[in-house]
Short mmCIF file of C-alpha atoms in Angstrom, two decimals:
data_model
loop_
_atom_site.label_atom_id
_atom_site.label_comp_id
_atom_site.label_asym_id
_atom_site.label_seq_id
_atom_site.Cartn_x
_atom_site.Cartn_y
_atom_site.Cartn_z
CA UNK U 16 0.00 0.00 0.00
CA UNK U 17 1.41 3.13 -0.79
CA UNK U 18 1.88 5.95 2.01
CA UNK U 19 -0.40 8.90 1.44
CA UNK U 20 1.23 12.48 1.08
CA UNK U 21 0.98 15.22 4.21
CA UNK U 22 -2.21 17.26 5.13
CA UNK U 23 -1.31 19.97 3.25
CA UNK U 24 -1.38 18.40 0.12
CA UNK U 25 -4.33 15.86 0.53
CA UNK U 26 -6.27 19.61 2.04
CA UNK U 27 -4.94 21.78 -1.50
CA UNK U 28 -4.02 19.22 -4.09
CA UNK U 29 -6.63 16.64 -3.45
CA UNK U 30 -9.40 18.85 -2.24
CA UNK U 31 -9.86 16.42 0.79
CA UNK U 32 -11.56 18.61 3.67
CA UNK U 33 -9.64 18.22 6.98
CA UNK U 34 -12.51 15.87 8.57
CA UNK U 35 -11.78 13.43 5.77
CA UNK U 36 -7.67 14.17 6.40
CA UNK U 37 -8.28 13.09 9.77
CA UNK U 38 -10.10 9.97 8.76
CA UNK U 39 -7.40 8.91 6.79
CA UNK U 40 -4.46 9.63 8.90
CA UNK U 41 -6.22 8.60 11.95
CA UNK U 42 -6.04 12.02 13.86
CA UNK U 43 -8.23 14.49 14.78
CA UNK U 44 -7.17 18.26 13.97
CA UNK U 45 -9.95 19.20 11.79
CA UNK U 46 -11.01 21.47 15.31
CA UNK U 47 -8.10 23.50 13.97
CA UNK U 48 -9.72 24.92 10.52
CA UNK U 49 -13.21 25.88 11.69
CA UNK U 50 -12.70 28.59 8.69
CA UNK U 51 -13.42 25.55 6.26
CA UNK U 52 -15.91 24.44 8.11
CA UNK U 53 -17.71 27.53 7.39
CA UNK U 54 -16.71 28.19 4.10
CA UNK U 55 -18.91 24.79 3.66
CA UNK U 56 -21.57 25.87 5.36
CA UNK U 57 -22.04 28.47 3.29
CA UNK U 58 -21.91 26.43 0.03
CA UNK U 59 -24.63 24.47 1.52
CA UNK U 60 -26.80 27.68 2.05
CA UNK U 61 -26.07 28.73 -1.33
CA UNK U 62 -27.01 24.95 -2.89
CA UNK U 63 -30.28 25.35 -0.68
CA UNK U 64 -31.12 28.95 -2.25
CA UNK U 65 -30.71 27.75 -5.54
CA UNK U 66 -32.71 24.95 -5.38
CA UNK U 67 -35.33 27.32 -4.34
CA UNK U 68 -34.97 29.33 -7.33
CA UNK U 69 -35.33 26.82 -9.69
CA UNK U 70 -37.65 24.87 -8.35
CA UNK U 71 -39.82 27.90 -7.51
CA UNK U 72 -40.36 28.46 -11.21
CA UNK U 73 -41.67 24.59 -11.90
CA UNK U 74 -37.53 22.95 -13.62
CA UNK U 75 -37.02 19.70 -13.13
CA UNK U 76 -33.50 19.46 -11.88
CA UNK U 77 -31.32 16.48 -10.65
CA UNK U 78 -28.71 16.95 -7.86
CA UNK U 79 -25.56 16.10 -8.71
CA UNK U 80 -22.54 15.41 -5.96
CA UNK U 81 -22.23 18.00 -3.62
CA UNK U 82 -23.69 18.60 -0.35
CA UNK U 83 -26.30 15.75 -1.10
CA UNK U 84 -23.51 13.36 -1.63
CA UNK U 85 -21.51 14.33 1.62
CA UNK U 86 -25.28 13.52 3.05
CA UNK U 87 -25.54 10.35 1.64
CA UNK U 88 -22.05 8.83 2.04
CA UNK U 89 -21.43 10.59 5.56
CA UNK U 90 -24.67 11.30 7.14
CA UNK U 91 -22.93 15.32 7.05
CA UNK U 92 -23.61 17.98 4.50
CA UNK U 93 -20.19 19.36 5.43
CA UNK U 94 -18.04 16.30 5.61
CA UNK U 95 -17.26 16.35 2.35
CA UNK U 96 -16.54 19.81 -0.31
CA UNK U 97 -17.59 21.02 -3.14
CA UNK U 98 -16.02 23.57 -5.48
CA UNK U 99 -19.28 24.45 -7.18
CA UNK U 100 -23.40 23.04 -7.68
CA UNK U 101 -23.66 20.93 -10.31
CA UNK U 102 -27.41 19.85 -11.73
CA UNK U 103 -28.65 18.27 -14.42
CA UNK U 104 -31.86 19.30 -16.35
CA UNK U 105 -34.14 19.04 -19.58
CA UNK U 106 -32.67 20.34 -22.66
CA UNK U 107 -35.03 22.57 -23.28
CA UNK U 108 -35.13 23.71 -19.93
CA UNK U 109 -31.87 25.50 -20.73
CA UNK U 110 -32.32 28.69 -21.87
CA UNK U 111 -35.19 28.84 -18.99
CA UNK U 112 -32.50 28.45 -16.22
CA UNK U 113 -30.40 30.20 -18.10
CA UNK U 114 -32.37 33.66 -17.66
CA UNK U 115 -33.46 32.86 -14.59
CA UNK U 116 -29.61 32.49 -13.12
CA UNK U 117 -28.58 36.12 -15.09
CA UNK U 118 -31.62 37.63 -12.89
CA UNK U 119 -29.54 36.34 -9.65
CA UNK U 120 -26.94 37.37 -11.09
CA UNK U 121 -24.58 34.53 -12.96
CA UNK U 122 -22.86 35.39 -15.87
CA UNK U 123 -20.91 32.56 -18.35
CA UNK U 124 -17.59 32.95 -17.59
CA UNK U 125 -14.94 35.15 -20.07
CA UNK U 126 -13.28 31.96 -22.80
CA UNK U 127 -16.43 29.75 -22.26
CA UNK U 128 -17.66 29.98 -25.97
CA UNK U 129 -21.71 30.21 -26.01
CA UNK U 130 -23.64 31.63 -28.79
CA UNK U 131 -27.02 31.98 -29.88
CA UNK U 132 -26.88 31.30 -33.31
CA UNK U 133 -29.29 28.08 -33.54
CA UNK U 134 -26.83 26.40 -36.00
CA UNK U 135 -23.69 26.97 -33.60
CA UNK U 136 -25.71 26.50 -30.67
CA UNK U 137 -26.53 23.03 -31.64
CA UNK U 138 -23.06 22.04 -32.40
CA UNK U 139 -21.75 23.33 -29.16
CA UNK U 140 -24.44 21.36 -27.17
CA UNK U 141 -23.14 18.13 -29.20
CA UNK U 142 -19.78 19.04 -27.98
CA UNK U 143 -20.28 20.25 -24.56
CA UNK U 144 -22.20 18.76 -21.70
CA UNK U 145 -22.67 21.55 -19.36
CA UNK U 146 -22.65 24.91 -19.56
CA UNK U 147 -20.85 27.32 -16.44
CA UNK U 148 -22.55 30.13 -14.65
CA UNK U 149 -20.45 32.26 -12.34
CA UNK U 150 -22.05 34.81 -9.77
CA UNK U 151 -18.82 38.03 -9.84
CA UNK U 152 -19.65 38.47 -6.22
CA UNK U 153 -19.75 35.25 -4.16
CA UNK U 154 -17.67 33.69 -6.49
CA UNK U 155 -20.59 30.47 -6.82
CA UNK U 156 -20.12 28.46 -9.73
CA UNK U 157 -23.04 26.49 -11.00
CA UNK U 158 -22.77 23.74 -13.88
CA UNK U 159 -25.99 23.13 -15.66
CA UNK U 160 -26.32 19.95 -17.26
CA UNK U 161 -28.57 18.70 -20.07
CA UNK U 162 -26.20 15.25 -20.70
CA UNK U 163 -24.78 13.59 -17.48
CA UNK U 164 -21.63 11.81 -19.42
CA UNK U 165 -20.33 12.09 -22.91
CA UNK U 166 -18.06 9.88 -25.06
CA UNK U 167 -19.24 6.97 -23.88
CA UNK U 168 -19.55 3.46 -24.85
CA UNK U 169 -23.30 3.90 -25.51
CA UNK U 170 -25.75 6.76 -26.87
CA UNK U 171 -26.16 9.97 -25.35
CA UNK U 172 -30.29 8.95 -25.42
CA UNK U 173 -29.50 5.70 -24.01
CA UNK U 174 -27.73 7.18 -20.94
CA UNK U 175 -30.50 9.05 -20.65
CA UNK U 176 -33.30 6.70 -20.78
CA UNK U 177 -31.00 5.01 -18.08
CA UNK U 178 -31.08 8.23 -15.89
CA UNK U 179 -34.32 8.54 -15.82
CA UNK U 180 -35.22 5.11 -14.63
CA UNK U 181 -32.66 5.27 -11.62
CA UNK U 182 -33.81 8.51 -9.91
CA UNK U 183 -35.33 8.68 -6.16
CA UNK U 184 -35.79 11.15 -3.55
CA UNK U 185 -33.83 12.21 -0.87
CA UNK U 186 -34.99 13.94 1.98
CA UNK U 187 -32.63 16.92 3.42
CA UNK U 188 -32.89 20.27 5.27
CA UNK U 189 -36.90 19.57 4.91
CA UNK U 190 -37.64 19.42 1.56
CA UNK U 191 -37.21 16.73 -0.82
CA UNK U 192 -34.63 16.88 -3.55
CA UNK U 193 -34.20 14.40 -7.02
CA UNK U 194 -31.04 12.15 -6.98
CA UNK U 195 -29.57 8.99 -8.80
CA UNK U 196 -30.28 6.00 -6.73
CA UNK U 197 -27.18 4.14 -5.28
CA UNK U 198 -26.12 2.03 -7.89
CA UNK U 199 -26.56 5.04 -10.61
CA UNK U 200 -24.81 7.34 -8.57
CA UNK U 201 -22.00 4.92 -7.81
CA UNK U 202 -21.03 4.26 -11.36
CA UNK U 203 -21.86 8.08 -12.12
CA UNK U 204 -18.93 8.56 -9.49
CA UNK U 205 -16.62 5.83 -10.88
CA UNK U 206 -17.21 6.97 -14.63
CA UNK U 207 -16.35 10.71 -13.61
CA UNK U 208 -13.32 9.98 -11.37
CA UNK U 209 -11.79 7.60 -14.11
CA UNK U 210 -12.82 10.03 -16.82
CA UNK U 211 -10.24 12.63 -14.54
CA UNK U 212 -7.66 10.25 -14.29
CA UNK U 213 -8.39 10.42 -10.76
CA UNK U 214 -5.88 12.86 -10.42
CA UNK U 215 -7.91 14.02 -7.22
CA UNK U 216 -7.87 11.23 -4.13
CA UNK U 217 -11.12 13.01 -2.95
CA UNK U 218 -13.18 11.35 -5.70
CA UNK U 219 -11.77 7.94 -5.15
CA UNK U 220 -11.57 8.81 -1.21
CA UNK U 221 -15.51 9.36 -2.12
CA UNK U 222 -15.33 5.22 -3.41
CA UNK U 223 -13.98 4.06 -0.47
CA UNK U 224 -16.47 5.17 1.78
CA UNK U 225 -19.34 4.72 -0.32
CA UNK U 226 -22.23 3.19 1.72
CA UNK U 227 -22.79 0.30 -0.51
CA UNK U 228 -24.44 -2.03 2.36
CA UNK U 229 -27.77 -1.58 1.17
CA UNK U 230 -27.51 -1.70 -2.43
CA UNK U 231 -29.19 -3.35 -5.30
CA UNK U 232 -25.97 -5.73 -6.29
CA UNK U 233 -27.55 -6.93 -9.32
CA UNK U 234 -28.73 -3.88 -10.55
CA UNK U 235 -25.58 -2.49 -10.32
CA UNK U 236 -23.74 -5.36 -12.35
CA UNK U 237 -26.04 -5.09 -14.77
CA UNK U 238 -25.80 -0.95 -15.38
CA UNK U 239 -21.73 -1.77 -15.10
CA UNK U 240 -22.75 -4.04 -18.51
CA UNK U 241 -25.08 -1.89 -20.21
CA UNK U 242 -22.58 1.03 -19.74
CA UNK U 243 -19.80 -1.26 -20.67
CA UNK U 244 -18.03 -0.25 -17.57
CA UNK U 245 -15.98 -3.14 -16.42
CA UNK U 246 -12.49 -1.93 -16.94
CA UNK U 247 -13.32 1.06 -14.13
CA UNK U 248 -14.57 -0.90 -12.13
CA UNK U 249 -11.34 -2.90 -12.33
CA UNK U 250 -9.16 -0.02 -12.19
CA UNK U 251 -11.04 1.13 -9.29
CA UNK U 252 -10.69 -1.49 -7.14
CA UNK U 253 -6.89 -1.52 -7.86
CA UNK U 254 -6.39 2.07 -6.76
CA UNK U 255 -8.21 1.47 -3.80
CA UNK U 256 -6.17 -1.52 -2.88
CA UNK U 257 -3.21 0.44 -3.81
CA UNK U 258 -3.81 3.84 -1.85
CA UNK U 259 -6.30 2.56 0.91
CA UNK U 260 -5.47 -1.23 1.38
CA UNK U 261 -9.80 -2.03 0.24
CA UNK U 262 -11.75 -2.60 -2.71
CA UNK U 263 -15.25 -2.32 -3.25
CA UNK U 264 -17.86 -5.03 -2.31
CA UNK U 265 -18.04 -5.50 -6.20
CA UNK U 266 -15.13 -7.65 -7.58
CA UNK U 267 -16.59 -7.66 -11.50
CA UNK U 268 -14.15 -9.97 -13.43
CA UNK U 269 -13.08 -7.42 -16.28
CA UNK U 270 -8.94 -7.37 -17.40
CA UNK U 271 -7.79 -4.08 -16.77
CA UNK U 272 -5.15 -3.33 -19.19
CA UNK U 273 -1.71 -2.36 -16.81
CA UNK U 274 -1.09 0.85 -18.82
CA UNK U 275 -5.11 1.90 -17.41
CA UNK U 276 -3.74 2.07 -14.17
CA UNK U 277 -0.57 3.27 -14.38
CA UNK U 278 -2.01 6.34 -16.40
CA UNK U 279 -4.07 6.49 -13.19
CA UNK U 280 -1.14 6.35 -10.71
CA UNK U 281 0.81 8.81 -12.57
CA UNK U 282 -2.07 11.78 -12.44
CA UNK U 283 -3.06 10.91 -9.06
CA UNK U 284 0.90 11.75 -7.97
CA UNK U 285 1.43 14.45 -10.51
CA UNK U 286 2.57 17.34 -8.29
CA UNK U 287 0.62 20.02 -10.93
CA UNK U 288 -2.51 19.33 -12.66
CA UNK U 289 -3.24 23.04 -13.81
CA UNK U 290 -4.55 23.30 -17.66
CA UNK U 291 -1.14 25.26 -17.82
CA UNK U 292 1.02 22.53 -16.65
CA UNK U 293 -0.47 19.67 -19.60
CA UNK U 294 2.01 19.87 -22.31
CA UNK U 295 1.92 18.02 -25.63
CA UNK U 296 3.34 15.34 -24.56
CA UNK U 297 0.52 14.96 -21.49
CA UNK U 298 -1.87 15.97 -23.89
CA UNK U 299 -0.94 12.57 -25.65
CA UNK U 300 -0.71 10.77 -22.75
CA UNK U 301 -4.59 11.81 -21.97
CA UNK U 302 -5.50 10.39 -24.99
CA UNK U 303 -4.24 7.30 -24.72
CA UNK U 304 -5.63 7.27 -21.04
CA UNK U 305 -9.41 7.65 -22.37
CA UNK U 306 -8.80 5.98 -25.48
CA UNK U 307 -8.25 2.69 -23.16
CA UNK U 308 -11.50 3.84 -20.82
CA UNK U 309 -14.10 1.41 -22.81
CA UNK U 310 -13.90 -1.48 -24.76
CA UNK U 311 -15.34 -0.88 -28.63
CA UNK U 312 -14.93 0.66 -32.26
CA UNK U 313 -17.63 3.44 -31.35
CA UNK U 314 -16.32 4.44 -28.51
CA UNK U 315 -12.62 4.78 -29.59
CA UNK U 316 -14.20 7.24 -32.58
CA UNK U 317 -16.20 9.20 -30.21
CA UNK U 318 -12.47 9.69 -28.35
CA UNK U 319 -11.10 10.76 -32.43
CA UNK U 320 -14.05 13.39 -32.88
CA UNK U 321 -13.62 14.69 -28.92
CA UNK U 322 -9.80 15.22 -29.84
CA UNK U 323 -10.49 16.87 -33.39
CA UNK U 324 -13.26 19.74 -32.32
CA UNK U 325 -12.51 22.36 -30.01
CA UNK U 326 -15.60 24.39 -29.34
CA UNK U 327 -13.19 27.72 -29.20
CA UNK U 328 -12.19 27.47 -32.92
CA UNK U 329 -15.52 28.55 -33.47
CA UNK U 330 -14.44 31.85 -32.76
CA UNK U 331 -11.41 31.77 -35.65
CA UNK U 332 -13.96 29.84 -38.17
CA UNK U 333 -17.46 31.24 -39.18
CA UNK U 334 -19.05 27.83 -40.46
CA UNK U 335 -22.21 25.93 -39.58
CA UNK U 336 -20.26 22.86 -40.72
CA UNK U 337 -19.27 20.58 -37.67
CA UNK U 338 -16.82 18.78 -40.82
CA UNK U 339 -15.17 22.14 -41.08
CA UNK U 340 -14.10 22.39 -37.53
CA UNK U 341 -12.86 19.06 -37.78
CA UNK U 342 -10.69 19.81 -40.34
CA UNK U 343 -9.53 23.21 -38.75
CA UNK U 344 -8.48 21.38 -35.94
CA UNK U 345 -5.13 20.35 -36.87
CA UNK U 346 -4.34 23.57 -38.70
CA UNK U 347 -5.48 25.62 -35.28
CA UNK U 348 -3.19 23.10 -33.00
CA UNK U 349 -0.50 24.10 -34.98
CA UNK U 350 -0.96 27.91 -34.96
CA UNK U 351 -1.38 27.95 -31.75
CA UNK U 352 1.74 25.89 -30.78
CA UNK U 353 4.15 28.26 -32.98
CA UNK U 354 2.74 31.09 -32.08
CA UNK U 355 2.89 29.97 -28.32
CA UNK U 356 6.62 29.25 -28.63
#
């Protein structure tokens, strides 16, 4: 097992909050930063106020991680933190939400390409999942989804369909909120956290203590198949053997190719992860890493198409060609390396 790194870099590197640091190093000095505590507290006001908002004009809107998550997995809004709201809604509940969050006061953040030219609005929402919504004063980030994964094994309807028939309700702070159920939102977590390379121990530190007593073990198997997710579910149960000395109370019997979770290994212990710090070389690396994610011909072209359109070129190319992006993209890789150097 391999020995975890100090506080200070499981508290800023991995996002861990100083209640989970003490859980994992057995101490208890989480009495010491009662600022965190608080800065929590006040993300869980701000999730409750929001909720409010949009629920007080009729959305449907699932919760996503956050403080419902530290609820579920910790019986403690706070154990866990959050660096922003994330919820996913009806596509064409978008530009619905969308006003409504401007009237509180969110903006899209400056280099987040949106439009609302039908033609390029439709190719951006094929290309992104989510769309960001900052608030200048409080700093609150909320990410608005209308897909809850991408590049996938299986169709973007598919998932969908899926979603829909593994929601519940979860009680908290007196009203009732819409979730995933257990086994959706536990390979929801182990899709996302692979997806990142799990370059943050707080998402696989989320794994580990996953209440999984209660859950529906064949349903789970079985939406591990349909999504074709065996190899993270591999890959996860090495890491956490690797980092925490466990595995999850699901085995599955996929080959996880060694290179999957080295790739792993290597982000999780990379001292920067900034955007700034991915060179070309990483850049390769990352495709290699998600190119190995899920078995399949489909999948691997989804990871080709992901790699060859970058929503920002739409702002160096005026076409309502998706093909002409494509074949930008090399040419705009290129420019922008030269000029860069």
């Amino acid at each position: 097992m391999k020995n975890l790194p100090g506080r200070s870099v499981l508290s800023e590197r991995h996002r861990l909050t100083h209640t989970q640091i003490d859980m994992l190093l057995n101490e208890e000095r989480a009495g010491e930063f009662v600022h965190e505590k608080m800065k929590i507290l006040r993300k869980v006001k701000d999730f409750l106020q929001i909720s409010d908002l949009i629920r007080s004009r009729g959305f449907f809107f699932v919760s996503m991680k956050g403080p419902l998550l530290s609820q579920r997995i910790y019986g403690d809004p706070t154990v866990r933190f959050s660096h922003d709201i994330d919820i996913f809604i009806n596509p064409e509940d978008l530009d619905g939400i969308s006003e409504l969050l401007y009237g509180a006061g969110f903006s899209i953040p400056p280099g987040y390409l949106w439009t609302d030219d039908k033609v390029k609005r439709k190719l951006l929402m094929e290309s992104y999942h989510h769309l960001e919504f900052v608030n200048k004063k409080t700093g609150l980030m909320i990410e608005v989804h209308w897909v809850l994964m991408h590049t996938l094994p299986v169709s973007e309807e598919f998932v969908d369909k899926i979603l829909r028939k593994n929601l519940c309700e979860m009680e908290f702070a007196g009203q009732k909120f819409t979730v995933m159920n257990k086994e959706m939102e536990l390979l929801f977590l182990l899709i996302h956290g692979s997806r990142h390379g799990w370059e943050r121990l707080k998402w696989l530190v989320d794994i580990k203590d996953y209440p999984c007593k209660d859950m529906d073990v064949p349903k789970f198997y079985d939406l591990v198949e349909k999504f074709r997710a065996g190899r993270i579910l591999g890959q996860t149960n090495r890491l956490l053997t690797l980092y925490f000395g466990t595995s999850l109370p699901f085995p599955g019997n996929c080959r996880v190719p060694e290179n999957y979770v080295r790739g792993a290994v290597k982000q999780i212990e990379a001292e920067d992860i900034s955007p700034g710090s991915k060179s070309f070389k990483r850049m390769v690396a990352n495709f290699v890493y998600l190119y190995r994610m899920f078995p399949g011909v489909g999948y691997k072209i989804e990871i080709l198409k992901l790699h060859m359109f970058r929503p920002a070129d739409m702002a160096s190319l005026k076409s309502t060609k998706k093909l002409s992006y494509y074949l930008y993209r090399p040419y705009g890789l290129i420019k922008r390396r030269m000029f860069h150097a």
